[in-house]
mmCIF file of C-alpha atoms in Angstrom:
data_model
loop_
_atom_site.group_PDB
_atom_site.id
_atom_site.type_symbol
_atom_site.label_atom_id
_atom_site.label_comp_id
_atom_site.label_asym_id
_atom_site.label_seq_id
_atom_site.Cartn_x
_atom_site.Cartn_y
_atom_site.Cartn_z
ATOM 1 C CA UNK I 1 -8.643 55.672 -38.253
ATOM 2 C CA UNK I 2 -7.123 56.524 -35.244
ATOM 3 C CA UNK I 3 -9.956 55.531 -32.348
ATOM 4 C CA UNK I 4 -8.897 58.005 -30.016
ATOM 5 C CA UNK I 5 -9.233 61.499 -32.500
ATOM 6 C CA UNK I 6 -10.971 60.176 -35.319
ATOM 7 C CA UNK I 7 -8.161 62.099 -37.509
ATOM 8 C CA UNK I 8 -6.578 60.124 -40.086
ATOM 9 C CA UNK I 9 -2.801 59.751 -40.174
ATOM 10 C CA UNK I 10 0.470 58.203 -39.652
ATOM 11 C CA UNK I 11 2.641 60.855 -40.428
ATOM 12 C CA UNK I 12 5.361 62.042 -37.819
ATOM 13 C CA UNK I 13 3.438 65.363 -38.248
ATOM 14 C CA UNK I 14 0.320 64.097 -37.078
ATOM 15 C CA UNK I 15 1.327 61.852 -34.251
ATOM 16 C CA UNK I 16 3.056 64.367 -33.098
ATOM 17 C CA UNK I 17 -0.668 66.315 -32.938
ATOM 18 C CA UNK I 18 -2.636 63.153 -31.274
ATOM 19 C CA UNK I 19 0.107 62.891 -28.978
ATOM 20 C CA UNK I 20 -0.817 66.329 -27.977
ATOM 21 C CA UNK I 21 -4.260 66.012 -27.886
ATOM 22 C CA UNK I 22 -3.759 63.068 -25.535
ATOM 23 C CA UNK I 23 -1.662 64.863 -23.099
ATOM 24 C CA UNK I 24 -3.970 68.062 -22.773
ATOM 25 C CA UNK I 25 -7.560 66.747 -23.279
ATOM 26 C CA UNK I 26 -8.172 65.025 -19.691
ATOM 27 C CA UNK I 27 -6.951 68.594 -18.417
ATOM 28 C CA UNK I 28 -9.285 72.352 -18.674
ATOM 29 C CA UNK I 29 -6.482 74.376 -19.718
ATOM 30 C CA UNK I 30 -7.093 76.769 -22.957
ATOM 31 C CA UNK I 31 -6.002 75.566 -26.115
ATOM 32 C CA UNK I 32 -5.048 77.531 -29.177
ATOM 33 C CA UNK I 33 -5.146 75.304 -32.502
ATOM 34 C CA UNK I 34 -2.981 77.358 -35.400
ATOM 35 C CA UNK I 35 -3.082 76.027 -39.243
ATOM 36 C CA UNK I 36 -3.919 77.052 -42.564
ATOM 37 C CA UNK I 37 -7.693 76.556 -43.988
ATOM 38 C CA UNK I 38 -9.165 72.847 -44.542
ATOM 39 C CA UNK I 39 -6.201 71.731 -42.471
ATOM 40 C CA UNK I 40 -8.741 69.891 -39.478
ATOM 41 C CA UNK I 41 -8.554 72.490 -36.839
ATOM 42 C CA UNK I 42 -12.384 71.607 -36.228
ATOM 43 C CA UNK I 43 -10.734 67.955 -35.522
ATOM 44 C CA UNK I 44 -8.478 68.448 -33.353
ATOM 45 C CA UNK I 45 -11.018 70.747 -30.942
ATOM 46 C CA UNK I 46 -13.672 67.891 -31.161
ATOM 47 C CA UNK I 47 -10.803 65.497 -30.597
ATOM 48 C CA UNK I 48 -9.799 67.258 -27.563
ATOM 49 C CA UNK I 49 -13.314 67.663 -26.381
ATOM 50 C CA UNK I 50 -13.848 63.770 -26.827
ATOM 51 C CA UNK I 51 -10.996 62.788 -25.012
ATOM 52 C CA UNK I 52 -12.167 65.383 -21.879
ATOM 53 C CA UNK I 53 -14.080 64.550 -18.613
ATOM 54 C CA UNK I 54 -16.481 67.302 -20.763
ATOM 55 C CA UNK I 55 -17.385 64.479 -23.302
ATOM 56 C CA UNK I 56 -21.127 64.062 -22.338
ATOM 57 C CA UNK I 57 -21.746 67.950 -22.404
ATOM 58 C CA UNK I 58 -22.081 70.368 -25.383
ATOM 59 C CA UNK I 59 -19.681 71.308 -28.167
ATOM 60 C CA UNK I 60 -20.733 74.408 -29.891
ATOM 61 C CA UNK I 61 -18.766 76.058 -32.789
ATOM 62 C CA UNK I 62 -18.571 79.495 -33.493
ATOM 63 C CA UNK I 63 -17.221 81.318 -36.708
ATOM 64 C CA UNK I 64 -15.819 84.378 -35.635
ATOM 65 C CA UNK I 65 -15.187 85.788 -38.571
ATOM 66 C CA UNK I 66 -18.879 84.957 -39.949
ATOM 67 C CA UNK I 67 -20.338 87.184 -37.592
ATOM 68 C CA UNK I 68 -21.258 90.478 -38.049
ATOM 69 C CA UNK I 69 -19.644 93.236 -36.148
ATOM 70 C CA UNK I 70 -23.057 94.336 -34.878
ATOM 71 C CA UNK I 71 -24.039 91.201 -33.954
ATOM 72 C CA UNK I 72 -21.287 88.931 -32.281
ATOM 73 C CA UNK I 73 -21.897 90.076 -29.220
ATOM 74 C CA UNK I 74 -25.084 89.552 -28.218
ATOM 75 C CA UNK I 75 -24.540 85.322 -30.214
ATOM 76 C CA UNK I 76 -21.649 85.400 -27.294
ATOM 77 C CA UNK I 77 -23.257 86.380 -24.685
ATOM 78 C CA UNK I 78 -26.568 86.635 -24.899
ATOM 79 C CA UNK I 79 -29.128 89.308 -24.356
ATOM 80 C CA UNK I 80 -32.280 90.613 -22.207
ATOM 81 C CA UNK I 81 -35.467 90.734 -23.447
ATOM 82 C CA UNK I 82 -35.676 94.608 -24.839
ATOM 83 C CA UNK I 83 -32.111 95.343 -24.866
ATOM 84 C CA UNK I 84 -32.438 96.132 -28.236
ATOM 85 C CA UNK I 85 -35.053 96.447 -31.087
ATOM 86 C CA UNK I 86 -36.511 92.929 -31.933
ATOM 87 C CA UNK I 87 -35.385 91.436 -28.643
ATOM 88 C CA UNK I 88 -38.888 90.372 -27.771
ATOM 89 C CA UNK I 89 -37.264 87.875 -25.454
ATOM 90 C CA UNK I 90 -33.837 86.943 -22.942
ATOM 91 C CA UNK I 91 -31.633 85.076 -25.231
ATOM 92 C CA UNK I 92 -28.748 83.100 -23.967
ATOM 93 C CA UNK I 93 -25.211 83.301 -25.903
ATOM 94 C CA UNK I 94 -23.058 80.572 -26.558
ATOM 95 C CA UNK I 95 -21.020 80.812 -23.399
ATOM 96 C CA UNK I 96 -24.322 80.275 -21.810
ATOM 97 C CA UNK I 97 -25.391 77.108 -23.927
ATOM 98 C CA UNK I 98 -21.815 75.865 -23.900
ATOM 99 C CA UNK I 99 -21.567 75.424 -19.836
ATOM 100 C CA UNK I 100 -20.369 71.681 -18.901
ATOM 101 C CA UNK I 101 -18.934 71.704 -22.232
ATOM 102 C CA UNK I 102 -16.560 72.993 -25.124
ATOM 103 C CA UNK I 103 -16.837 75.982 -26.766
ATOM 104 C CA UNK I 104 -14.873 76.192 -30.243
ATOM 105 C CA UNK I 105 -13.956 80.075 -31.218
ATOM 106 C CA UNK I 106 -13.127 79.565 -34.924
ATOM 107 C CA UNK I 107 -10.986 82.431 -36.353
ATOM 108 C CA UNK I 108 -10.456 84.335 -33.242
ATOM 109 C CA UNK I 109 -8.241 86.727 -34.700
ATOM 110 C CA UNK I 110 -11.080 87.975 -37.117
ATOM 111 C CA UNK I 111 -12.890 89.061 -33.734
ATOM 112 C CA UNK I 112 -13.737 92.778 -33.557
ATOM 113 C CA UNK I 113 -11.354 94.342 -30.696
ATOM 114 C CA UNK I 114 -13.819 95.368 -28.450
ATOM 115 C CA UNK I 115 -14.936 91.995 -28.390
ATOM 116 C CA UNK I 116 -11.831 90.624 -27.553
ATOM 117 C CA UNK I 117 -11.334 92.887 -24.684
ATOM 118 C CA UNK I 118 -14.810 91.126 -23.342
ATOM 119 C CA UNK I 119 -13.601 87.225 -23.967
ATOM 120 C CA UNK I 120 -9.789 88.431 -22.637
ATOM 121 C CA UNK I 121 -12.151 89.468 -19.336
ATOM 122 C CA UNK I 122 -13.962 86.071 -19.231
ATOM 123 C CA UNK I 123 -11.108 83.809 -19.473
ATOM 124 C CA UNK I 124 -9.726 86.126 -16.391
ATOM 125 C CA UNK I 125 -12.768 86.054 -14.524
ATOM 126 C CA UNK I 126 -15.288 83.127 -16.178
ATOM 127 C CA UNK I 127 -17.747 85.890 -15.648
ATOM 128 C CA UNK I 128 -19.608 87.904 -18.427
ATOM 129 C CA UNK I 129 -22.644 90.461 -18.737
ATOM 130 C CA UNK I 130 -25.471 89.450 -21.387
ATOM 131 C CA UNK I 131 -26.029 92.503 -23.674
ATOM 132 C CA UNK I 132 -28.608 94.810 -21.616
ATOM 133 C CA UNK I 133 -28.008 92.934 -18.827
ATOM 134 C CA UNK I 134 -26.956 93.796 -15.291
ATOM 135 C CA UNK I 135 -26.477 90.730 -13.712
ATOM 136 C CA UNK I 136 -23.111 89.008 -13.921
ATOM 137 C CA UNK I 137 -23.508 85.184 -14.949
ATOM 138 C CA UNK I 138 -20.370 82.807 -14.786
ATOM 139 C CA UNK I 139 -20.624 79.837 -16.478
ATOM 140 C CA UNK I 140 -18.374 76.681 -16.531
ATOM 141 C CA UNK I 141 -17.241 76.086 -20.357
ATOM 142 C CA UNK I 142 -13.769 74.992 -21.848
ATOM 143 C CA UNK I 143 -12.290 77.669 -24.640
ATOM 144 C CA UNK I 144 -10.384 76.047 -27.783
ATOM 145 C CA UNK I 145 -9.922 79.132 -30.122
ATOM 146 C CA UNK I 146 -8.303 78.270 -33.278
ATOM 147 C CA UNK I 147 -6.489 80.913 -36.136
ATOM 148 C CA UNK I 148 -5.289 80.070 -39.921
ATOM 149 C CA UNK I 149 -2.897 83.484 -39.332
ATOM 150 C CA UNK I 150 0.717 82.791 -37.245
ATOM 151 C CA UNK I 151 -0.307 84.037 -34.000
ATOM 152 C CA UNK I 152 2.661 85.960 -33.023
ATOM 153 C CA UNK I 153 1.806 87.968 -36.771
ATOM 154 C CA UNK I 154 -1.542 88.552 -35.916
ATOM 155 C CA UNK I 155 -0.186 90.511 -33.343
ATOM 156 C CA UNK I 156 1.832 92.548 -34.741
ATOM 157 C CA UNK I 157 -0.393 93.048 -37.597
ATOM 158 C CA UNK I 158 -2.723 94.687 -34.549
ATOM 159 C CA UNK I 159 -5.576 91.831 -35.502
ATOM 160 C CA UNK I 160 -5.367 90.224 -32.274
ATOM 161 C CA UNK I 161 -4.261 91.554 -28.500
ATOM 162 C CA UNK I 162 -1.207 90.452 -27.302
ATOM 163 C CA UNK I 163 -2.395 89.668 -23.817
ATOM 164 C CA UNK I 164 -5.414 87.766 -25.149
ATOM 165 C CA UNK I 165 -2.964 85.601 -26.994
ATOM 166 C CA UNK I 166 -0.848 85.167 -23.399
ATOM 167 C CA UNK I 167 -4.369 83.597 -22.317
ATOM 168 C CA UNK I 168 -5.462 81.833 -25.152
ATOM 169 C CA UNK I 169 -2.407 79.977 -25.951
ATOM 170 C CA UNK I 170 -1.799 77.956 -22.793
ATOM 171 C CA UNK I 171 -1.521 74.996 -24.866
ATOM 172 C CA UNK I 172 -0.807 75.895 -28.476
ATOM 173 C CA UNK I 173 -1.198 73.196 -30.962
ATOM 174 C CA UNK I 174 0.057 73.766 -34.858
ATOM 175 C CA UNK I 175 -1.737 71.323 -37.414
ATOM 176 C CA UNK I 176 0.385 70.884 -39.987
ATOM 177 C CA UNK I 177 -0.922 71.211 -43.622
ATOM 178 C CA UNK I 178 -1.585 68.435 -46.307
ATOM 179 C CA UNK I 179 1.726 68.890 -48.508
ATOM 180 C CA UNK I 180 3.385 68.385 -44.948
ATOM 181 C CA UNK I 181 2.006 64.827 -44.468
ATOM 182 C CA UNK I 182 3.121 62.546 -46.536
ATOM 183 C CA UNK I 183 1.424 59.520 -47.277
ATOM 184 C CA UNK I 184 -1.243 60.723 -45.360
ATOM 185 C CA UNK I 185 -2.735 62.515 -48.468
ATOM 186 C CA UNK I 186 -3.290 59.065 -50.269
ATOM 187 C CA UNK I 187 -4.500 57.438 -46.707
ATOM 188 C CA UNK I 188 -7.527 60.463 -46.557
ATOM 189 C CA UNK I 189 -8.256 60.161 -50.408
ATOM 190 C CA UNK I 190 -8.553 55.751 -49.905
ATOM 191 C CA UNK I 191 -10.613 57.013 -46.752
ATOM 192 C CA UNK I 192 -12.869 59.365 -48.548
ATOM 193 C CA UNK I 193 -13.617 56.852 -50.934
ATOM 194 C CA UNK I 194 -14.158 54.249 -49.049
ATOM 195 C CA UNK I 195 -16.686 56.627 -47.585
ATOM 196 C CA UNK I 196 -18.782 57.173 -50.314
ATOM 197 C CA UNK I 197 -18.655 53.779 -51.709
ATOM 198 C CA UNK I 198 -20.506 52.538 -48.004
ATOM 199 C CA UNK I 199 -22.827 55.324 -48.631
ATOM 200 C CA UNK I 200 -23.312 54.681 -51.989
ATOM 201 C CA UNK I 201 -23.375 50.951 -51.972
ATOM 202 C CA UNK I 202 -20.116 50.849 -54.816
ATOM 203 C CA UNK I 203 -17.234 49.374 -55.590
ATOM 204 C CA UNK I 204 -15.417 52.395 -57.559
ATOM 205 C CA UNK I 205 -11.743 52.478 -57.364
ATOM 206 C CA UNK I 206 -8.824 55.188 -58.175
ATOM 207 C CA UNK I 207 -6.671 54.697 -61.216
ATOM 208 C CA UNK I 208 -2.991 54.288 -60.453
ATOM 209 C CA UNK I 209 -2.297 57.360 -62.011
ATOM 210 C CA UNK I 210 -4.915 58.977 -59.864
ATOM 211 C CA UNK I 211 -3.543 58.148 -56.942
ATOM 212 C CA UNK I 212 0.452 59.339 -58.141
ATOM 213 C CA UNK I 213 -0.995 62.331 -58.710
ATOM 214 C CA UNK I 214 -2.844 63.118 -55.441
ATOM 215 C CA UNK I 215 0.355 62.128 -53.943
ATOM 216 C CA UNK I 216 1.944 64.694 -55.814
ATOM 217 C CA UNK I 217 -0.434 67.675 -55.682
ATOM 218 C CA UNK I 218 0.308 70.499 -53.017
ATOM 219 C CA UNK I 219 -2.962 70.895 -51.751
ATOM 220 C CA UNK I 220 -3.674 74.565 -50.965
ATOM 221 C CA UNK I 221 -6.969 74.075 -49.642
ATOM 222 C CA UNK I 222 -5.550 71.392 -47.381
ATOM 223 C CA UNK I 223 -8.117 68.295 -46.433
ATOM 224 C CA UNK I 224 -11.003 69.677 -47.261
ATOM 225 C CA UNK I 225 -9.990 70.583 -50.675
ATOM 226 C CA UNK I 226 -9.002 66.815 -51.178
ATOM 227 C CA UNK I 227 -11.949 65.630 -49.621
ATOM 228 C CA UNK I 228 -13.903 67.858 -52.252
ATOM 229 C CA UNK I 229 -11.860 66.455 -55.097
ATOM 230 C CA UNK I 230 -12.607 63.094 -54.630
ATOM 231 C CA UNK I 231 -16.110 63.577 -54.184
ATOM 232 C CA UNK I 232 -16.314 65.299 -57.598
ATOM 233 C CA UNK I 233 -14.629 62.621 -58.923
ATOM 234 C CA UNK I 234 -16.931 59.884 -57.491
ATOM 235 C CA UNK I 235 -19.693 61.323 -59.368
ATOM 236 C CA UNK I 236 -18.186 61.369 -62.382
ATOM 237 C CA UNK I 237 -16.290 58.066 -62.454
ATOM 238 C CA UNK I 238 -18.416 54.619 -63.710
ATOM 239 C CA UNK I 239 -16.067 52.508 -62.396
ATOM 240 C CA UNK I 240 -12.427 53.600 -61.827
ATOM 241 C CA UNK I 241 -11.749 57.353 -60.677
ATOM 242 C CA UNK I 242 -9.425 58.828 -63.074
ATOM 243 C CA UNK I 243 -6.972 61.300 -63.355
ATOM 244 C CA UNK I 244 -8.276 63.502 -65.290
ATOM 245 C CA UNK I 245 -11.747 63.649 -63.232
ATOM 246 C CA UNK I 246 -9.921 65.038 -60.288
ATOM 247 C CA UNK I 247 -9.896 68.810 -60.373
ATOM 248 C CA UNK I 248 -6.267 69.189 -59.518
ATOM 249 C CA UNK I 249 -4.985 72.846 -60.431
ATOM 250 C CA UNK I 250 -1.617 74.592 -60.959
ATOM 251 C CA UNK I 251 -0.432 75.289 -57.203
ATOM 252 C CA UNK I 252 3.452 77.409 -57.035
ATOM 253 C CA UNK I 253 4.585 79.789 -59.625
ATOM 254 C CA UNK I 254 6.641 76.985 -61.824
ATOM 255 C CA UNK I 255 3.398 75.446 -62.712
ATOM 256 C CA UNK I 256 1.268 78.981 -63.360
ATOM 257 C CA UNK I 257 4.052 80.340 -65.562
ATOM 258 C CA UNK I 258 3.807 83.952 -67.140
ATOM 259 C CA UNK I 259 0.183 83.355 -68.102
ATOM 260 C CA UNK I 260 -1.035 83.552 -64.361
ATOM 261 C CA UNK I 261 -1.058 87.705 -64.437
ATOM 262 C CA UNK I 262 -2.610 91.410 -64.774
ATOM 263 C CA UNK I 263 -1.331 94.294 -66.673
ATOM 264 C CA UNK I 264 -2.152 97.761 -65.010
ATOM 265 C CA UNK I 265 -2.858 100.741 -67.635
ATOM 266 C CA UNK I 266 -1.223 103.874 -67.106
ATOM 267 C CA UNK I 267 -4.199 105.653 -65.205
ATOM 268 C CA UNK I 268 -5.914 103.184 -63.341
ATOM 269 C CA UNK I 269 -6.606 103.929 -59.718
ATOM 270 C CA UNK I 270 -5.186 101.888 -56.459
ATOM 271 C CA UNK I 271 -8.480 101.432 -55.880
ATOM 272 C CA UNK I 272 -9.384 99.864 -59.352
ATOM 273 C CA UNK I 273 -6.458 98.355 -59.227
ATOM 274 C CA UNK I 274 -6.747 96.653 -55.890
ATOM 275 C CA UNK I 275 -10.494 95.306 -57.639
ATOM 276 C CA UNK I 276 -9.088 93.403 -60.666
ATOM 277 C CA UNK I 277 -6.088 92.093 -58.630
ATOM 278 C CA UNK I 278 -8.834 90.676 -56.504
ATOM 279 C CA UNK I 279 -11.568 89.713 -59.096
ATOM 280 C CA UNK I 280 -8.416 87.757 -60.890
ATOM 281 C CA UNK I 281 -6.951 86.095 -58.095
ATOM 282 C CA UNK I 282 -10.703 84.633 -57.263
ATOM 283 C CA UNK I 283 -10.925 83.735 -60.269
ATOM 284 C CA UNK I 284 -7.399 81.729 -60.643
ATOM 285 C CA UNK I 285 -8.475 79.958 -57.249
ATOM 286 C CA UNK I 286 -11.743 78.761 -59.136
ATOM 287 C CA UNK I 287 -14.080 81.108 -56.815
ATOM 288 C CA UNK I 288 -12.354 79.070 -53.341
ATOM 289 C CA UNK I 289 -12.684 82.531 -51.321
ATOM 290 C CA UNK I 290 -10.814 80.906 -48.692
ATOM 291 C CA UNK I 291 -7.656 80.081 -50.905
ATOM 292 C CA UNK I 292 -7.917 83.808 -52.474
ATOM 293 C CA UNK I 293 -7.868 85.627 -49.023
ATOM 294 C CA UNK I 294 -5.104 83.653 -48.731
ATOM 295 C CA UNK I 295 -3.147 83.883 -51.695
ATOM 296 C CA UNK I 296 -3.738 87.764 -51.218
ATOM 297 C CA UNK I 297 -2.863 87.590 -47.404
ATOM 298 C CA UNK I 298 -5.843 89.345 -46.198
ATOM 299 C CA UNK I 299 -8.553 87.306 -44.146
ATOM 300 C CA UNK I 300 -11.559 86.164 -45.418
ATOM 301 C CA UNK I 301 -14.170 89.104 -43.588
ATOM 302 C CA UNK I 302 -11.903 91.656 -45.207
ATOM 303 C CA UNK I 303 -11.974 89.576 -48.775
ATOM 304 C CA UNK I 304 -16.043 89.376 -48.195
ATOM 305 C CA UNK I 305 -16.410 93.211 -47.445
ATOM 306 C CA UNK I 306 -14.376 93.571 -50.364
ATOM 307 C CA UNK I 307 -16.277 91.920 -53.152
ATOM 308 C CA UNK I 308 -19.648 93.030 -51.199
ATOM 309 C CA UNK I 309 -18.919 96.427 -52.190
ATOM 310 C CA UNK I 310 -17.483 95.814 -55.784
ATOM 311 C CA UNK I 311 -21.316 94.349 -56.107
ATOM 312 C CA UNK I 312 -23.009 97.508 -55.477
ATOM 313 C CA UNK I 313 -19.960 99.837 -58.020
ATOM 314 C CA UNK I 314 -19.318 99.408 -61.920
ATOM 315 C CA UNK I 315 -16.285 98.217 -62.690
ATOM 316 C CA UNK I 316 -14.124 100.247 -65.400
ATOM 317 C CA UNK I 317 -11.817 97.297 -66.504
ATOM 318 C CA UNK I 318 -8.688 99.104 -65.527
ATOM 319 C CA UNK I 319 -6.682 95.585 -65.929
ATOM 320 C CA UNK I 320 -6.072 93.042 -68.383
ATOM 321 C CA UNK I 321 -5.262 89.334 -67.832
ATOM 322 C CA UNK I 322 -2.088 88.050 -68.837
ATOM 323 C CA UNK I 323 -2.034 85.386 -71.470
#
């Protein structure tokens, strides 16, 4: 384990990333970490954070894309007591809590606009309103936003400002995903094990054929999708963790074949239509919302509103599955 980031790795693709974290760590300059889901963009902010003259102050983490609309602002920056029903008391946000620290924005693009518009204006400024408040509070905090989307997409797709990018990205840092690293994968799945074995007080071991086929698997859902697997496999395992005890799925078109599919009858709605595609491609990701908001290209808030509101409507069965 690499002392310094606590990331695991001796790829060229991941030295590449601690040699970035070392060079922009000891300085406060905004950090953007890009990468696809379960690929350690956490990591790399704690890492950075860590390696910072901020090390003995906070690190909070906040899910952007977890928060409600309604509510995001006011778990940013805080509130006065009676600025709203229920507010029986002043609150303060995360930028608040944060100060001396690092503050992690996870999934930055999911923000509402307006709310961008308001962290665009603090990174300007380091000065922010609470919500009801009319005193302006500055606060000293680092910002390391990280995205799964390709930044310069998101902004086109209209999902994130172009000018808040300009500001966020002063240091932009890619983490590149699982099938990208090489031996790392067996490295983390030896690691994980070893883990649980210490916590565990076991001896367990992979199968040779275990481990070939880790190496081999693409890994959609990145680390933490390994990291999953070999837990799962821990339990089940006496002795030796073997192959078939790892929960490895079909992963690229050549190994889904024709089966993987929907048929649309003549009739059926966009809207219907747009539900099974969904409900199916959920389902062929084994319920992983994460790797079907993916797979679909849509984020993960839209993919939640989605199946939210399928909950409350029937469902006519406009589409068959293939196979």
């Amino acid at each position: 384990m690499n002392e310094v980031t606590e990331m695991i790795g001796r790829s060229a693709a991941m030295q590449a990333v601690d040699a970035l974290i070392e060079r922009v760590a000891p300085t406060d300059a905004t950090v953007l970490v890009s990468g696809e889901s379960g690929a350690g963009k956490e990591l790399v902010a704690q890492a950075i954070h860590r390696k910072s003259e901020r090390s003995s102050g906070p690190f909070l983490a906040v899910n952007c894309g977890a928060i409600p609309a309604t509510l995001i602002e006011s778990e940013l920056f805080g509130y006065e007591r009676g600025s709203f029903t229920g507010a029986a008391r002043s609150h303060e946000g995360v930028f608040e809590r944060a100060s001396g620290g690092t503050l992690f924005l996870d999934e930055v693009t999911e923000m509402p606009s307006e709310m961008q518009t308001r962290l665009l204006r603090f990174l300007e400024t380091r000065r922010f309103y609470r919500v009801g408040g009319s005193a302006e509070i500055s606060t000293d905090v680092r910002i390391v936003a990280a995205t799964n989307r390709c930044p310069i997409r998101a902004t086109h797709d209209g999902v994130l400002r172009e000018d808040l990018l300009y500001r966020l990205a002063v240091f932009p840092i890619i983490v590149p995903p699982l099938r990208d690293r090489g031996d790392d994968v067996v490295l983390l799945a030896k690691h994980f094990l070893d883990e649980l074995n210490e916590r565990s007080g076991t001896r367990k071991s992979f199968a040779a054929s275990a481990l070939a086929t880790i190496g081999r698997h693409s890994w959609p859902g990145n680390v933490r999708e390994l990291k999953n697997a070999v837990e799962r496999a821990f339990i089940l395992s006496d002795d030796v963790l073997e192959v078939e005890l790892l929960p490895v799925q079909p992963t690229s078109d050549s190994d889904v074949g024709s089966r993987d599919g929907v048929q649309v009858r003549c009739g059926t709605t966009l809207a219907e239509a747009e539900r099974s595609l969904i409900e199916v491609t959920l389902s062929h990701c084994q319920g992983n919302k994460t790797r079907a908001a993916q797979t679909l290209g849509c984020s993960l808030k839209t993919l939640y509103n989605k199946l939210a509101l399928y909950h409350r409507q029937p469902h006519r069965e406009p589409m068959e599955a293939i196979g």
